[in-house]
Amino acid sequence: MSAHPAVLMRLVASAYAAAEKAGAIVRRVLHSGELGIVEKTGANDLQTLADRLAQQSICASLSKRFPKITIIGEEELTAEEVREDLIESGQAEAVLQMGCPAEYKDLKEEELVVWVDPLDGTKEYTEAAKRLGFPAGSQRWRAESDGSQLLSAARWLLDNVTVLIGIAHGGKAIAGVINQPFYNYQLGSSADLGRSMWGMLGLGAFGVELQDVPGDRRIVTTTRSHSNKVVTDCVDAMEPHEVIRVGGAGNKIIQLIEGKASAYVFASPGCKKWDTCATEAILHAVGGKLTDMHGNAYCYDANVQHMNSAGVLATLRNHHYYVSRVPQSVLQALKTG
Ligand code: AMP
Ligand code: MG
Ligand code: MG
């Protein structure tokens, strides 16, 4: 470890530990069967106890160690004392051991903005809970005999869930951490549950293996629960060989990095800065690109509007092709601004 790791490295190391703790909270709430679901703007915009506790945990943990950083979380929570057991004070050693890229060495705490999505894919999280028989049958989760069957029933829904912590400087997403709390669940109770990955511009991404989509196939990944005609028209305009509909912005960016999809196409203003800051940083760290539907970059300053109102288009390769295919009608519907 370097004697005095740069603030950015210490922040990512703390964010990594905080994301792991948040992932554990997300698992624990599911297992408890008491999801505490609240509708925010409607039935497709939900908040659960896991979203609330995970955000409290991440924000309190980071602001305790880095009091001058601006932290913006998805959930609007009442100001209350955060329980001591929710505070994570650990830091990932593997991050602290890495050298900081020269251009970020002297960044100051007060220049950094952290965007937190404590649980991305909440809709799918609640659906998985329902399929698993929660809350009424929560004992069933613990019964090993039918555990694997129940797990496979909710299989890919649980993969949709991630915890996202993005770090921005000068309006640019420069680093991010993603925790996928249910990764490996299909291997049964003996496997380690969950995984974390992180990335930084100039360093690359860690905890995830970069793979290309086999052949030249255009596999488009998009929303499964927030679709409309503009969204589907835009997907069709890409002339995809295959379309995958899954939940979560974090999950879809992981699909791009792992070669399961070639483009994330979402012609809707529904995604917010906390969905794209961490994911953009990690994708850009491995040479990919995330923009609006016009091909313009998003800004992650603390004072920007939260909505990504001109949509989200993300790729590992051939970004220009996908931008060039966006129909005029979509560009009209999703103006930059
Ligand atoms: P999805 O691909 O539908 O899971 O969306 C990715 C992220 O954007 C998730 O955090 C969703 O909650 C959010 N999102 C997308 N569309 C909407 C919408 N119409 N209303 C609220 N949140 C949305
Ligand atoms: Mg989200
Ligand atoms: Mg969320």
JSON list of N, CA, C and O in Angstrom, two decimals, residues 246-280:
[
{"chain": "A", "resi": 246, "resn": "VAL", "atom": "N", "xyz": [-34.26, -6.93, -19.46]},
{"chain": "A", "resi": 246, "resn": "VAL", "atom": "CA", "xyz": [-33.95, -7.20, -18.05]},
{"chain": "A", "resi": 246, "resn": "VAL", "atom": "C", "xyz": [-34.03, -5.91, -17.26]},
{"chain": "A", "resi": 246, "resn": "VAL", "atom": "O", "xyz": [-34.06, -4.82, -17.83]},
{"chain": "A", "resi": 247, "resn": "GLY", "atom": "N", "xyz": [-34.04, -6.03, -15.94]},
{"chain": "A", "resi": 247, "resn": "GLY", "atom": "CA", "xyz": [-34.13, -4.85, -15.08]},
{"chain": "A", "resi": 247, "resn": "GLY", "atom": "C", "xyz": [-32.76, -4.34, -14.68]},
{"chain": "A", "resi": 247, "resn": "GLY", "atom": "O", "xyz": [-31.77, -5.07, -14.73]},
{"chain": "A", "resi": 248, "resn": "GLY", "atom": "N", "xyz": [-32.73, -3.07, -14.28]},
{"chain": "A", "resi": 248, "resn": "GLY", "atom": "CA", "xyz": [-31.52, -2.50, -13.70]},
{"chain": "A", "resi": 248, "resn": "GLY", "atom": "C", "xyz": [-30.54, -1.93, -14.70]},
{"chain": "A", "resi": 248, "resn": "GLY", "atom": "O", "xyz": [-30.22, -2.58, -15.69]},
{"chain": "A", "resi": 249, "resn": "ALA", "atom": "N", "xyz": [-30.07, -0.71, -14.41]},
{"chain": "A", "resi": 249, "resn": "ALA", "atom": "CA", "xyz": [-29.04, -0.11, -15.26]},
{"chain": "A", "resi": 249, "resn": "ALA", "atom": "C", "xyz": [-27.70, -0.80, -14.97]},
{"chain": "A", "resi": 249, "resn": "ALA", "atom": "O", "xyz": [-26.93, -1.09, -15.89]},
{"chain": "A", "resi": 250, "resn": "GLY", "atom": "N", "xyz": [-27.42, -1.09, -13.71]},
{"chain": "A", "resi": 250, "resn": "GLY", "atom": "CA", "xyz": [-26.17, -1.73, -13.35]},
{"chain": "A", "resi": 250, "resn": "GLY", "atom": "C", "xyz": [-26.03, -3.09, -14.01]},
{"chain": "A", "resi": 250, "resn": "GLY", "atom": "O", "xyz": [-25.00, -3.41, -14.60]},
{"chain": "A", "resi": 251, "resn": "ASN", "atom": "N", "xyz": [-27.09, -3.86, -13.94]},
{"chain": "A", "resi": 251, "resn": "ASN", "atom": "CA", "xyz": [-27.10, -5.19, -14.54]},
{"chain": "A", "resi": 251, "resn": "ASN", "atom": "C", "xyz": [-26.84, -5.12, -16.04]},
{"chain": "A", "resi": 251, "resn": "ASN", "atom": "O", "xyz": [-26.09, -5.93, -16.59]},
{"chain": "A", "resi": 252, "resn": "LYS", "atom": "N", "xyz": [-27.42, -4.14, -16.70]},
{"chain": "A", "resi": 252, "resn": "LYS", "atom": "CA", "xyz": [-27.26, -4.06, -18.16]},
{"chain": "A", "resi": 252, "resn": "LYS", "atom": "C", "xyz": [-25.84, -3.65, -18.55]},
{"chain": "A", "resi": 252, "resn": "LYS", "atom": "O", "xyz": [-25.30, -4.14, -19.54]},
{"chain": "A", "resi": 253, "resn": "ILE", "atom": "N", "xyz": [-25.23, -2.81, -17.73]},
{"chain": "A", "resi": 253, "resn": "ILE", "atom": "CA", "xyz": [-23.83, -2.44, -18.03]},
{"chain": "A", "resi": 253, "resn": "ILE", "atom": "C", "xyz": [-22.92, -3.65, -17.81]},
{"chain": "A", "resi": 253, "resn": "ILE", "atom": "O", "xyz": [-21.97, -3.88, -18.58]},
{"chain": "A", "resi": 254, "resn": "ILE", "atom": "N", "xyz": [-23.21, -4.45, -16.80]},
{"chain": "A", "resi": 254, "resn": "ILE", "atom": "CA", "xyz": [-22.42, -5.68, -16.58]},
{"chain": "A", "resi": 254, "resn": "ILE", "atom": "C", "xyz": [-22.58, -6.59, -17.80]},
{"chain": "A", "resi": 254, "resn": "ILE", "atom": "O", "xyz": [-21.61, -7.20, -18.27]},
{"chain": "A", "resi": 255, "resn": "GLN", "atom": "N", "xyz": [-23.78, -6.67, -18.34]},
{"chain": "A", "resi": 255, "resn": "GLN", "atom": "CA", "xyz": [-23.99, -7.49, -19.54]},
{"chain": "A", "resi": 255, "resn": "GLN", "atom": "C", "xyz": [-23.10, -7.02, -20.70]},
{"chain": "A", "resi": 255, "resn": "GLN", "atom": "O", "xyz": [-22.57, -7.84, -21.45]},
{"chain": "A", "resi": 256, "resn": "LEU", "atom": "N", "xyz": [-22.96, -5.70, -20.84]},
{"chain": "A", "resi": 256, "resn": "LEU", "atom": "CA", "xyz": [-22.10, -5.17, -21.92]},
{"chain": "A", "resi": 256, "resn": "LEU", "atom": "C", "xyz": [-20.65, -5.58, -21.70]},
{"chain": "A", "resi": 256, "resn": "LEU", "atom": "O", "xyz": [-19.97, -6.02, -22.62]},
{"chain": "A", "resi": 257, "resn": "ILE", "atom": "N", "xyz": [-20.19, -5.42, -20.46]},
{"chain": "A", "resi": 257, "resn": "ILE", "atom": "CA", "xyz": [-18.78, -5.71, -20.16]},
{"chain": "A", "resi": 257, "resn": "ILE", "atom": "C", "xyz": [-18.49, -7.20, -20.30]},
{"chain": "A", "resi": 257, "resn": "ILE", "atom": "O", "xyz": [-17.43, -7.60, -20.78]},
{"chain": "A", "resi": 258, "resn": "GLU", "atom": "N", "xyz": [-19.47, -8.03, -19.94]},
{"chain": "A", "resi": 258, "resn": "GLU", "atom": "CA", "xyz": [-19.24, -9.48, -19.99]},
{"chain": "A", "resi": 258, "resn": "GLU", "atom": "C", "xyz": [-19.62, -10.11, -21.32]},
{"chain": "A", "resi": 258, "resn": "GLU", "atom": "O", "xyz": [-19.66, -11.34, -21.43]},
{"chain": "A", "resi": 259, "resn": "GLY", "atom": "N", "xyz": [-19.92, -9.28, -22.31]},
{"chain": "A", "resi": 259, "resn": "GLY", "atom": "CA", "xyz": [-20.15, -9.81, -23.66]},
{"chain": "A", "resi": 259, "resn": "GLY", "atom": "C", "xyz": [-21.50, -10.50, -23.83]},
{"chain": "A", "resi": 259, "resn": "GLY", "atom": "O", "xyz": [-21.67, -11.30, -24.75]},
{"chain": "A", "resi": 260, "resn": "LYS", "atom": "N", "xyz": [-22.46, -10.17, -22.97]},
{"chain": "A", "resi": 260, "resn": "LYS", "atom": "CA", "xyz": [-23.79, -10.78, -23.12]},
{"chain": "A", "resi": 260, "resn": "LYS", "atom": "C", "xyz": [-24.71, -9.89, -23.95]},
{"chain": "A", "resi": 260, "resn": "LYS", "atom": "O", "xyz": [-25.77, -10.32, -24.39]},
{"chain": "A", "resi": 261, "resn": "ALA", "atom": "N", "xyz": [-24.34, -8.64, -24.09]},
{"chain": "A", "resi": 261, "resn": "ALA", "atom": "CA", "xyz": [-25.12, -7.70, -24.91]},
{"chain": "A", "resi": 261, "resn": "ALA", "atom": "C", "xyz": [-24.16, -6.73, -25.57]},
{"chain": "A", "resi": 261, "resn": "ALA", "atom": "O", "xyz": [-23.07, -6.46, -25.05]},
{"chain": "A", "resi": 262, "resn": "SER", "atom": "N", "xyz": [-24.55, -6.21, -26.74]},
{"chain": "A", "resi": 262, "resn": "SER", "atom": "CA", "xyz": [-23.67, -5.25, -27.42]},
{"chain": "A", "resi": 262, "resn": "SER", "atom": "C", "xyz": [-24.10, -3.80, -27.23]},
{"chain": "A", "resi": 262, "resn": "SER", "atom": "O", "xyz": [-23.29, -2.90, -27.42]},
{"chain": "A", "resi": 263, "resn": "ALA", "atom": "N", "xyz": [-25.37, -3.56, -26.89]},
{"chain": "A", "resi": 263, "resn": "ALA", "atom": "CA", "xyz": [-25.80, -2.18, -26.65]},
{"chain": "A", "resi": 263, "resn": "ALA", "atom": "C", "xyz": [-26.94, -2.15, -25.64]},
{"chain": "A", "resi": 263, "resn": "ALA", "atom": "O", "xyz": [-27.82, -3.02, -25.65]},
{"chain": "A", "resi": 264, "resn": "TYR", "atom": "N", "xyz": [-26.89, -1.15, -24.78]},
{"chain": "A", "resi": 264, "resn": "TYR", "atom": "CA", "xyz": [-27.97, -0.87, -23.83]},
{"chain": "A", "resi": 264, "resn": "TYR", "atom": "C", "xyz": [-28.71, 0.33, -24.42]},
{"chain": "A", "resi": 264, "resn": "TYR", "atom": "O", "xyz": [-28.14, 1.42, -24.55]},
{"chain": "A", "resi": 265, "resn": "VAL", "atom": "N", "xyz": [-29.94, 0.11, -24.82]},
{"chain": "A", "resi": 265, "resn": "VAL", "atom": "CA", "xyz": [-30.70, 1.15, -25.53]},
{"chain": "A", "resi": 265, "resn": "VAL", "atom": "C", "xyz": [-31.95, 1.46, -24.71]},
{"chain": "A", "resi": 265, "resn": "VAL", "atom": "O", "xyz": [-32.82, 0.60, -24.55]},
{"chain": "A", "resi": 266, "resn": "PHE", "atom": "N", "xyz": [-32.04, 2.70, -24.22]},
{"chain": "A", "resi": 266, "resn": "PHE", "atom": "CA", "xyz": [-33.19, 3.07, -23.40]},
{"chain": "A", "resi": 266, "resn": "PHE", "atom": "C", "xyz": [-33.61, 4.51, -23.75]},
{"chain": "A", "resi": 266, "resn": "PHE", "atom": "O", "xyz": [-33.12, 5.48, -23.17]},
{"chain": "A", "resi": 267, "resn": "ALA", "atom": "N", "xyz": [-34.50, 4.61, -24.72]},
{"chain": "A", "resi": 267, "resn": "ALA", "atom": "CA", "xyz": [-34.96, 5.92, -25.20]},
{"chain": "A", "resi": 267, "resn": "ALA", "atom": "C", "xyz": [-36.09, 6.42, -24.32]},
{"chain": "A", "resi": 267, "resn": "ALA", "atom": "O", "xyz": [-37.25, 6.48, -24.73]},
{"chain": "A", "resi": 268, "resn": "SER", "atom": "N", "xyz": [-35.72, 6.79, -23.10]},
{"chain": "A", "resi": 268, "resn": "SER", "atom": "CA", "xyz": [-36.70, 7.25, -22.11]},
{"chain": "A", "resi": 268, "resn": "SER", "atom": "C", "xyz": [-35.98, 8.13, -21.10]},
{"chain": "A", "resi": 268, "resn": "SER", "atom": "O", "xyz": [-34.79, 7.93, -20.85]},
{"chain": "A", "resi": 269, "resn": "PRO", "atom": "N", "xyz": [-36.69, 9.09, -20.52]},
{"chain": "A", "resi": 269, "resn": "PRO", "atom": "CA", "xyz": [-36.04, 9.93, -19.50]},
{"chain": "A", "resi": 269, "resn": "PRO", "atom": "C", "xyz": [-36.03, 9.29, -18.11]},
{"chain": "A", "resi": 269, "resn": "PRO", "atom": "O", "xyz": [-35.72, 9.96, -17.13]},
{"chain": "A", "resi": 270, "resn": "GLY", "atom": "N", "xyz": [-36.35, 7.99, -18.02]},
{"chain": "A", "resi": 270, "resn": "GLY", "atom": "CA", "xyz": [-36.56, 7.36, -16.70]},
{"chain": "A", "resi": 270, "resn": "GLY", "atom": "C", "xyz": [-35.32, 7.11, -15.87]},
{"chain": "A", "resi": 270, "resn": "GLY", "atom": "O", "xyz": [-35.36, 7.08, -14.64]},
{"chain": "A", "resi": 271, "resn": "CYS", "atom": "N", "xyz": [-34.16, 6.93, -16.52]},
{"chain": "A", "resi": 271, "resn": "CYS", "atom": "CA", "xyz": [-32.92, 6.67, -15.78]},
{"chain": "A", "resi": 271, "resn": "CYS", "atom": "C", "xyz": [-32.40, 7.96, -15.16]},
{"chain": "A", "resi": 271, "resn": "CYS", "atom": "O", "xyz": [-32.53, 9.02, -15.74]},
{"chain": "A", "resi": 272, "resn": "LYS", "atom": "N", "xyz": [-31.77, 7.85, -14.01]},
{"chain": "A", "resi": 272, "resn": "LYS", "atom": "CA", "xyz": [-31.28, 9.05, -13.31]},
{"chain": "A", "resi": 272, "resn": "LYS", "atom": "C", "xyz": [-29.75, 8.99, -13.19]},
{"chain": "A", "resi": 272, "resn": "LYS", "atom": "O", "xyz": [-29.14, 7.96, -13.45]},
{"chain": "A", "resi": 273, "resn": "LYS", "atom": "N", "xyz": [-29.19, 10.08, -12.70]},
{"chain": "A", "resi": 273, "resn": "LYS", "atom": "CA", "xyz": [-27.72, 10.18, -12.60]},
{"chain": "A", "resi": 273, "resn": "LYS", "atom": "C", "xyz": [-27.15, 9.09, -11.68]},
{"chain": "A", "resi": 273, "resn": "LYS", "atom": "O", "xyz": [-26.04, 8.60, -11.90]},
{"chain": "A", "resi": 274, "resn": "TRP", "atom": "N", "xyz": [-27.90, 8.68, -10.66]},
{"chain": "A", "resi": 274, "resn": "TRP", "atom": "CA", "xyz": [-27.39, 7.63, -9.77]},
{"chain": "A", "resi": 274, "resn": "TRP", "atom": "C", "xyz": [-27.40, 6.26, -10.46]},
{"chain": "A", "resi": 274, "resn": "TRP", "atom": "O", "xyz": [-26.73, 5.35, -10.03]},
{"chain": "A", "resi": 275, "resn": "ASP", "atom": "N", "xyz": [-28.18, 6.14, -11.54]},
{"chain": "A", "resi": 275, "resn": "ASP", "atom": "CA", "xyz": [-28.16, 4.89, -12.31]},
{"chain": "A", "resi": 275, "resn": "ASP", "atom": "C", "xyz": [-26.94, 4.82, -13.22]},
{"chain": "A", "resi": 275, "resn": "ASP", "atom": "O", "xyz": [-26.44, 3.74, -13.52]},
{"chain": "A", "resi": 276, "resn": "THR", "atom": "N", "xyz": [-26.49, 5.99, -13.69]},
{"chain": "A", "resi": 276, "resn": "THR", "atom": "CA", "xyz": [-25.47, 5.97, -14.74]},
{"chain": "A", "resi": 276, "resn": "THR", "atom": "C", "xyz": [-24.07, 6.42, -14.31]},
{"chain": "A", "resi": 276, "resn": "THR", "atom": "O", "xyz": [-23.13, 6.21, -15.06]},
{"chain": "A", "resi": 277, "resn": "CYS", "atom": "N", "xyz": [-23.93, 7.03, -13.14]},
{"chain": "A", "resi": 277, "resn": "CYS", "atom": "CA", "xyz": [-22.59, 7.54, -12.78]},
{"chain": "A", "resi": 277, "resn": "CYS", "atom": "C", "xyz": [-21.60, 6.39, -12.58]},
{"chain": "A", "resi": 277, "resn": "CYS", "atom": "O", "xyz": [-20.57, 6.33, -13.26]},
{"chain": "A", "resi": 278, "resn": "ALA", "atom": "N", "xyz": [-21.92, 5.46, -11.68]},
{"chain": "A", "resi": 278, "resn": "ALA", "atom": "CA", "xyz": [-21.00, 4.33, -11.44]},
{"chain": "A", "resi": 278, "resn": "ALA", "atom": "C", "xyz": [-20.85, 3.48, -12.69]},
{"chain": "A", "resi": 278, "resn": "ALA", "atom": "O", "xyz": [-19.75, 3.05, -13.05]},
{"chain": "A", "resi": 279, "resn": "THR", "atom": "N", "xyz": [-21.96, 3.24, -13.36]},
{"chain": "A", "resi": 279, "resn": "THR", "atom": "CA", "xyz": [-21.94, 2.35, -14.51]},
{"chain": "A", "resi": 279, "resn": "THR", "atom": "C", "xyz": [-21.16, 2.96, -15.67]},
{"chain": "A", "resi": 279, "resn": "THR", "atom": "O", "xyz": [-20.38, 2.28, -16.33]},
{"chain": "A", "resi": 280, "resn": "GLU", "atom": "N", "xyz": [-21.36, 4.26, -15.89]},
{"chain": "A", "resi": 280, "resn": "GLU", "atom": "CA", "xyz": [-20.60, 4.93, -16.95]},
{"chain": "A", "resi": 280, "resn": "GLU", "atom": "C", "xyz": [-19.11, 4.89, -16.65]},
{"chain": "A", "resi": 280, "resn": "GLU", "atom": "O", "xyz": [-18.29, 4.60, -17.53]}
]
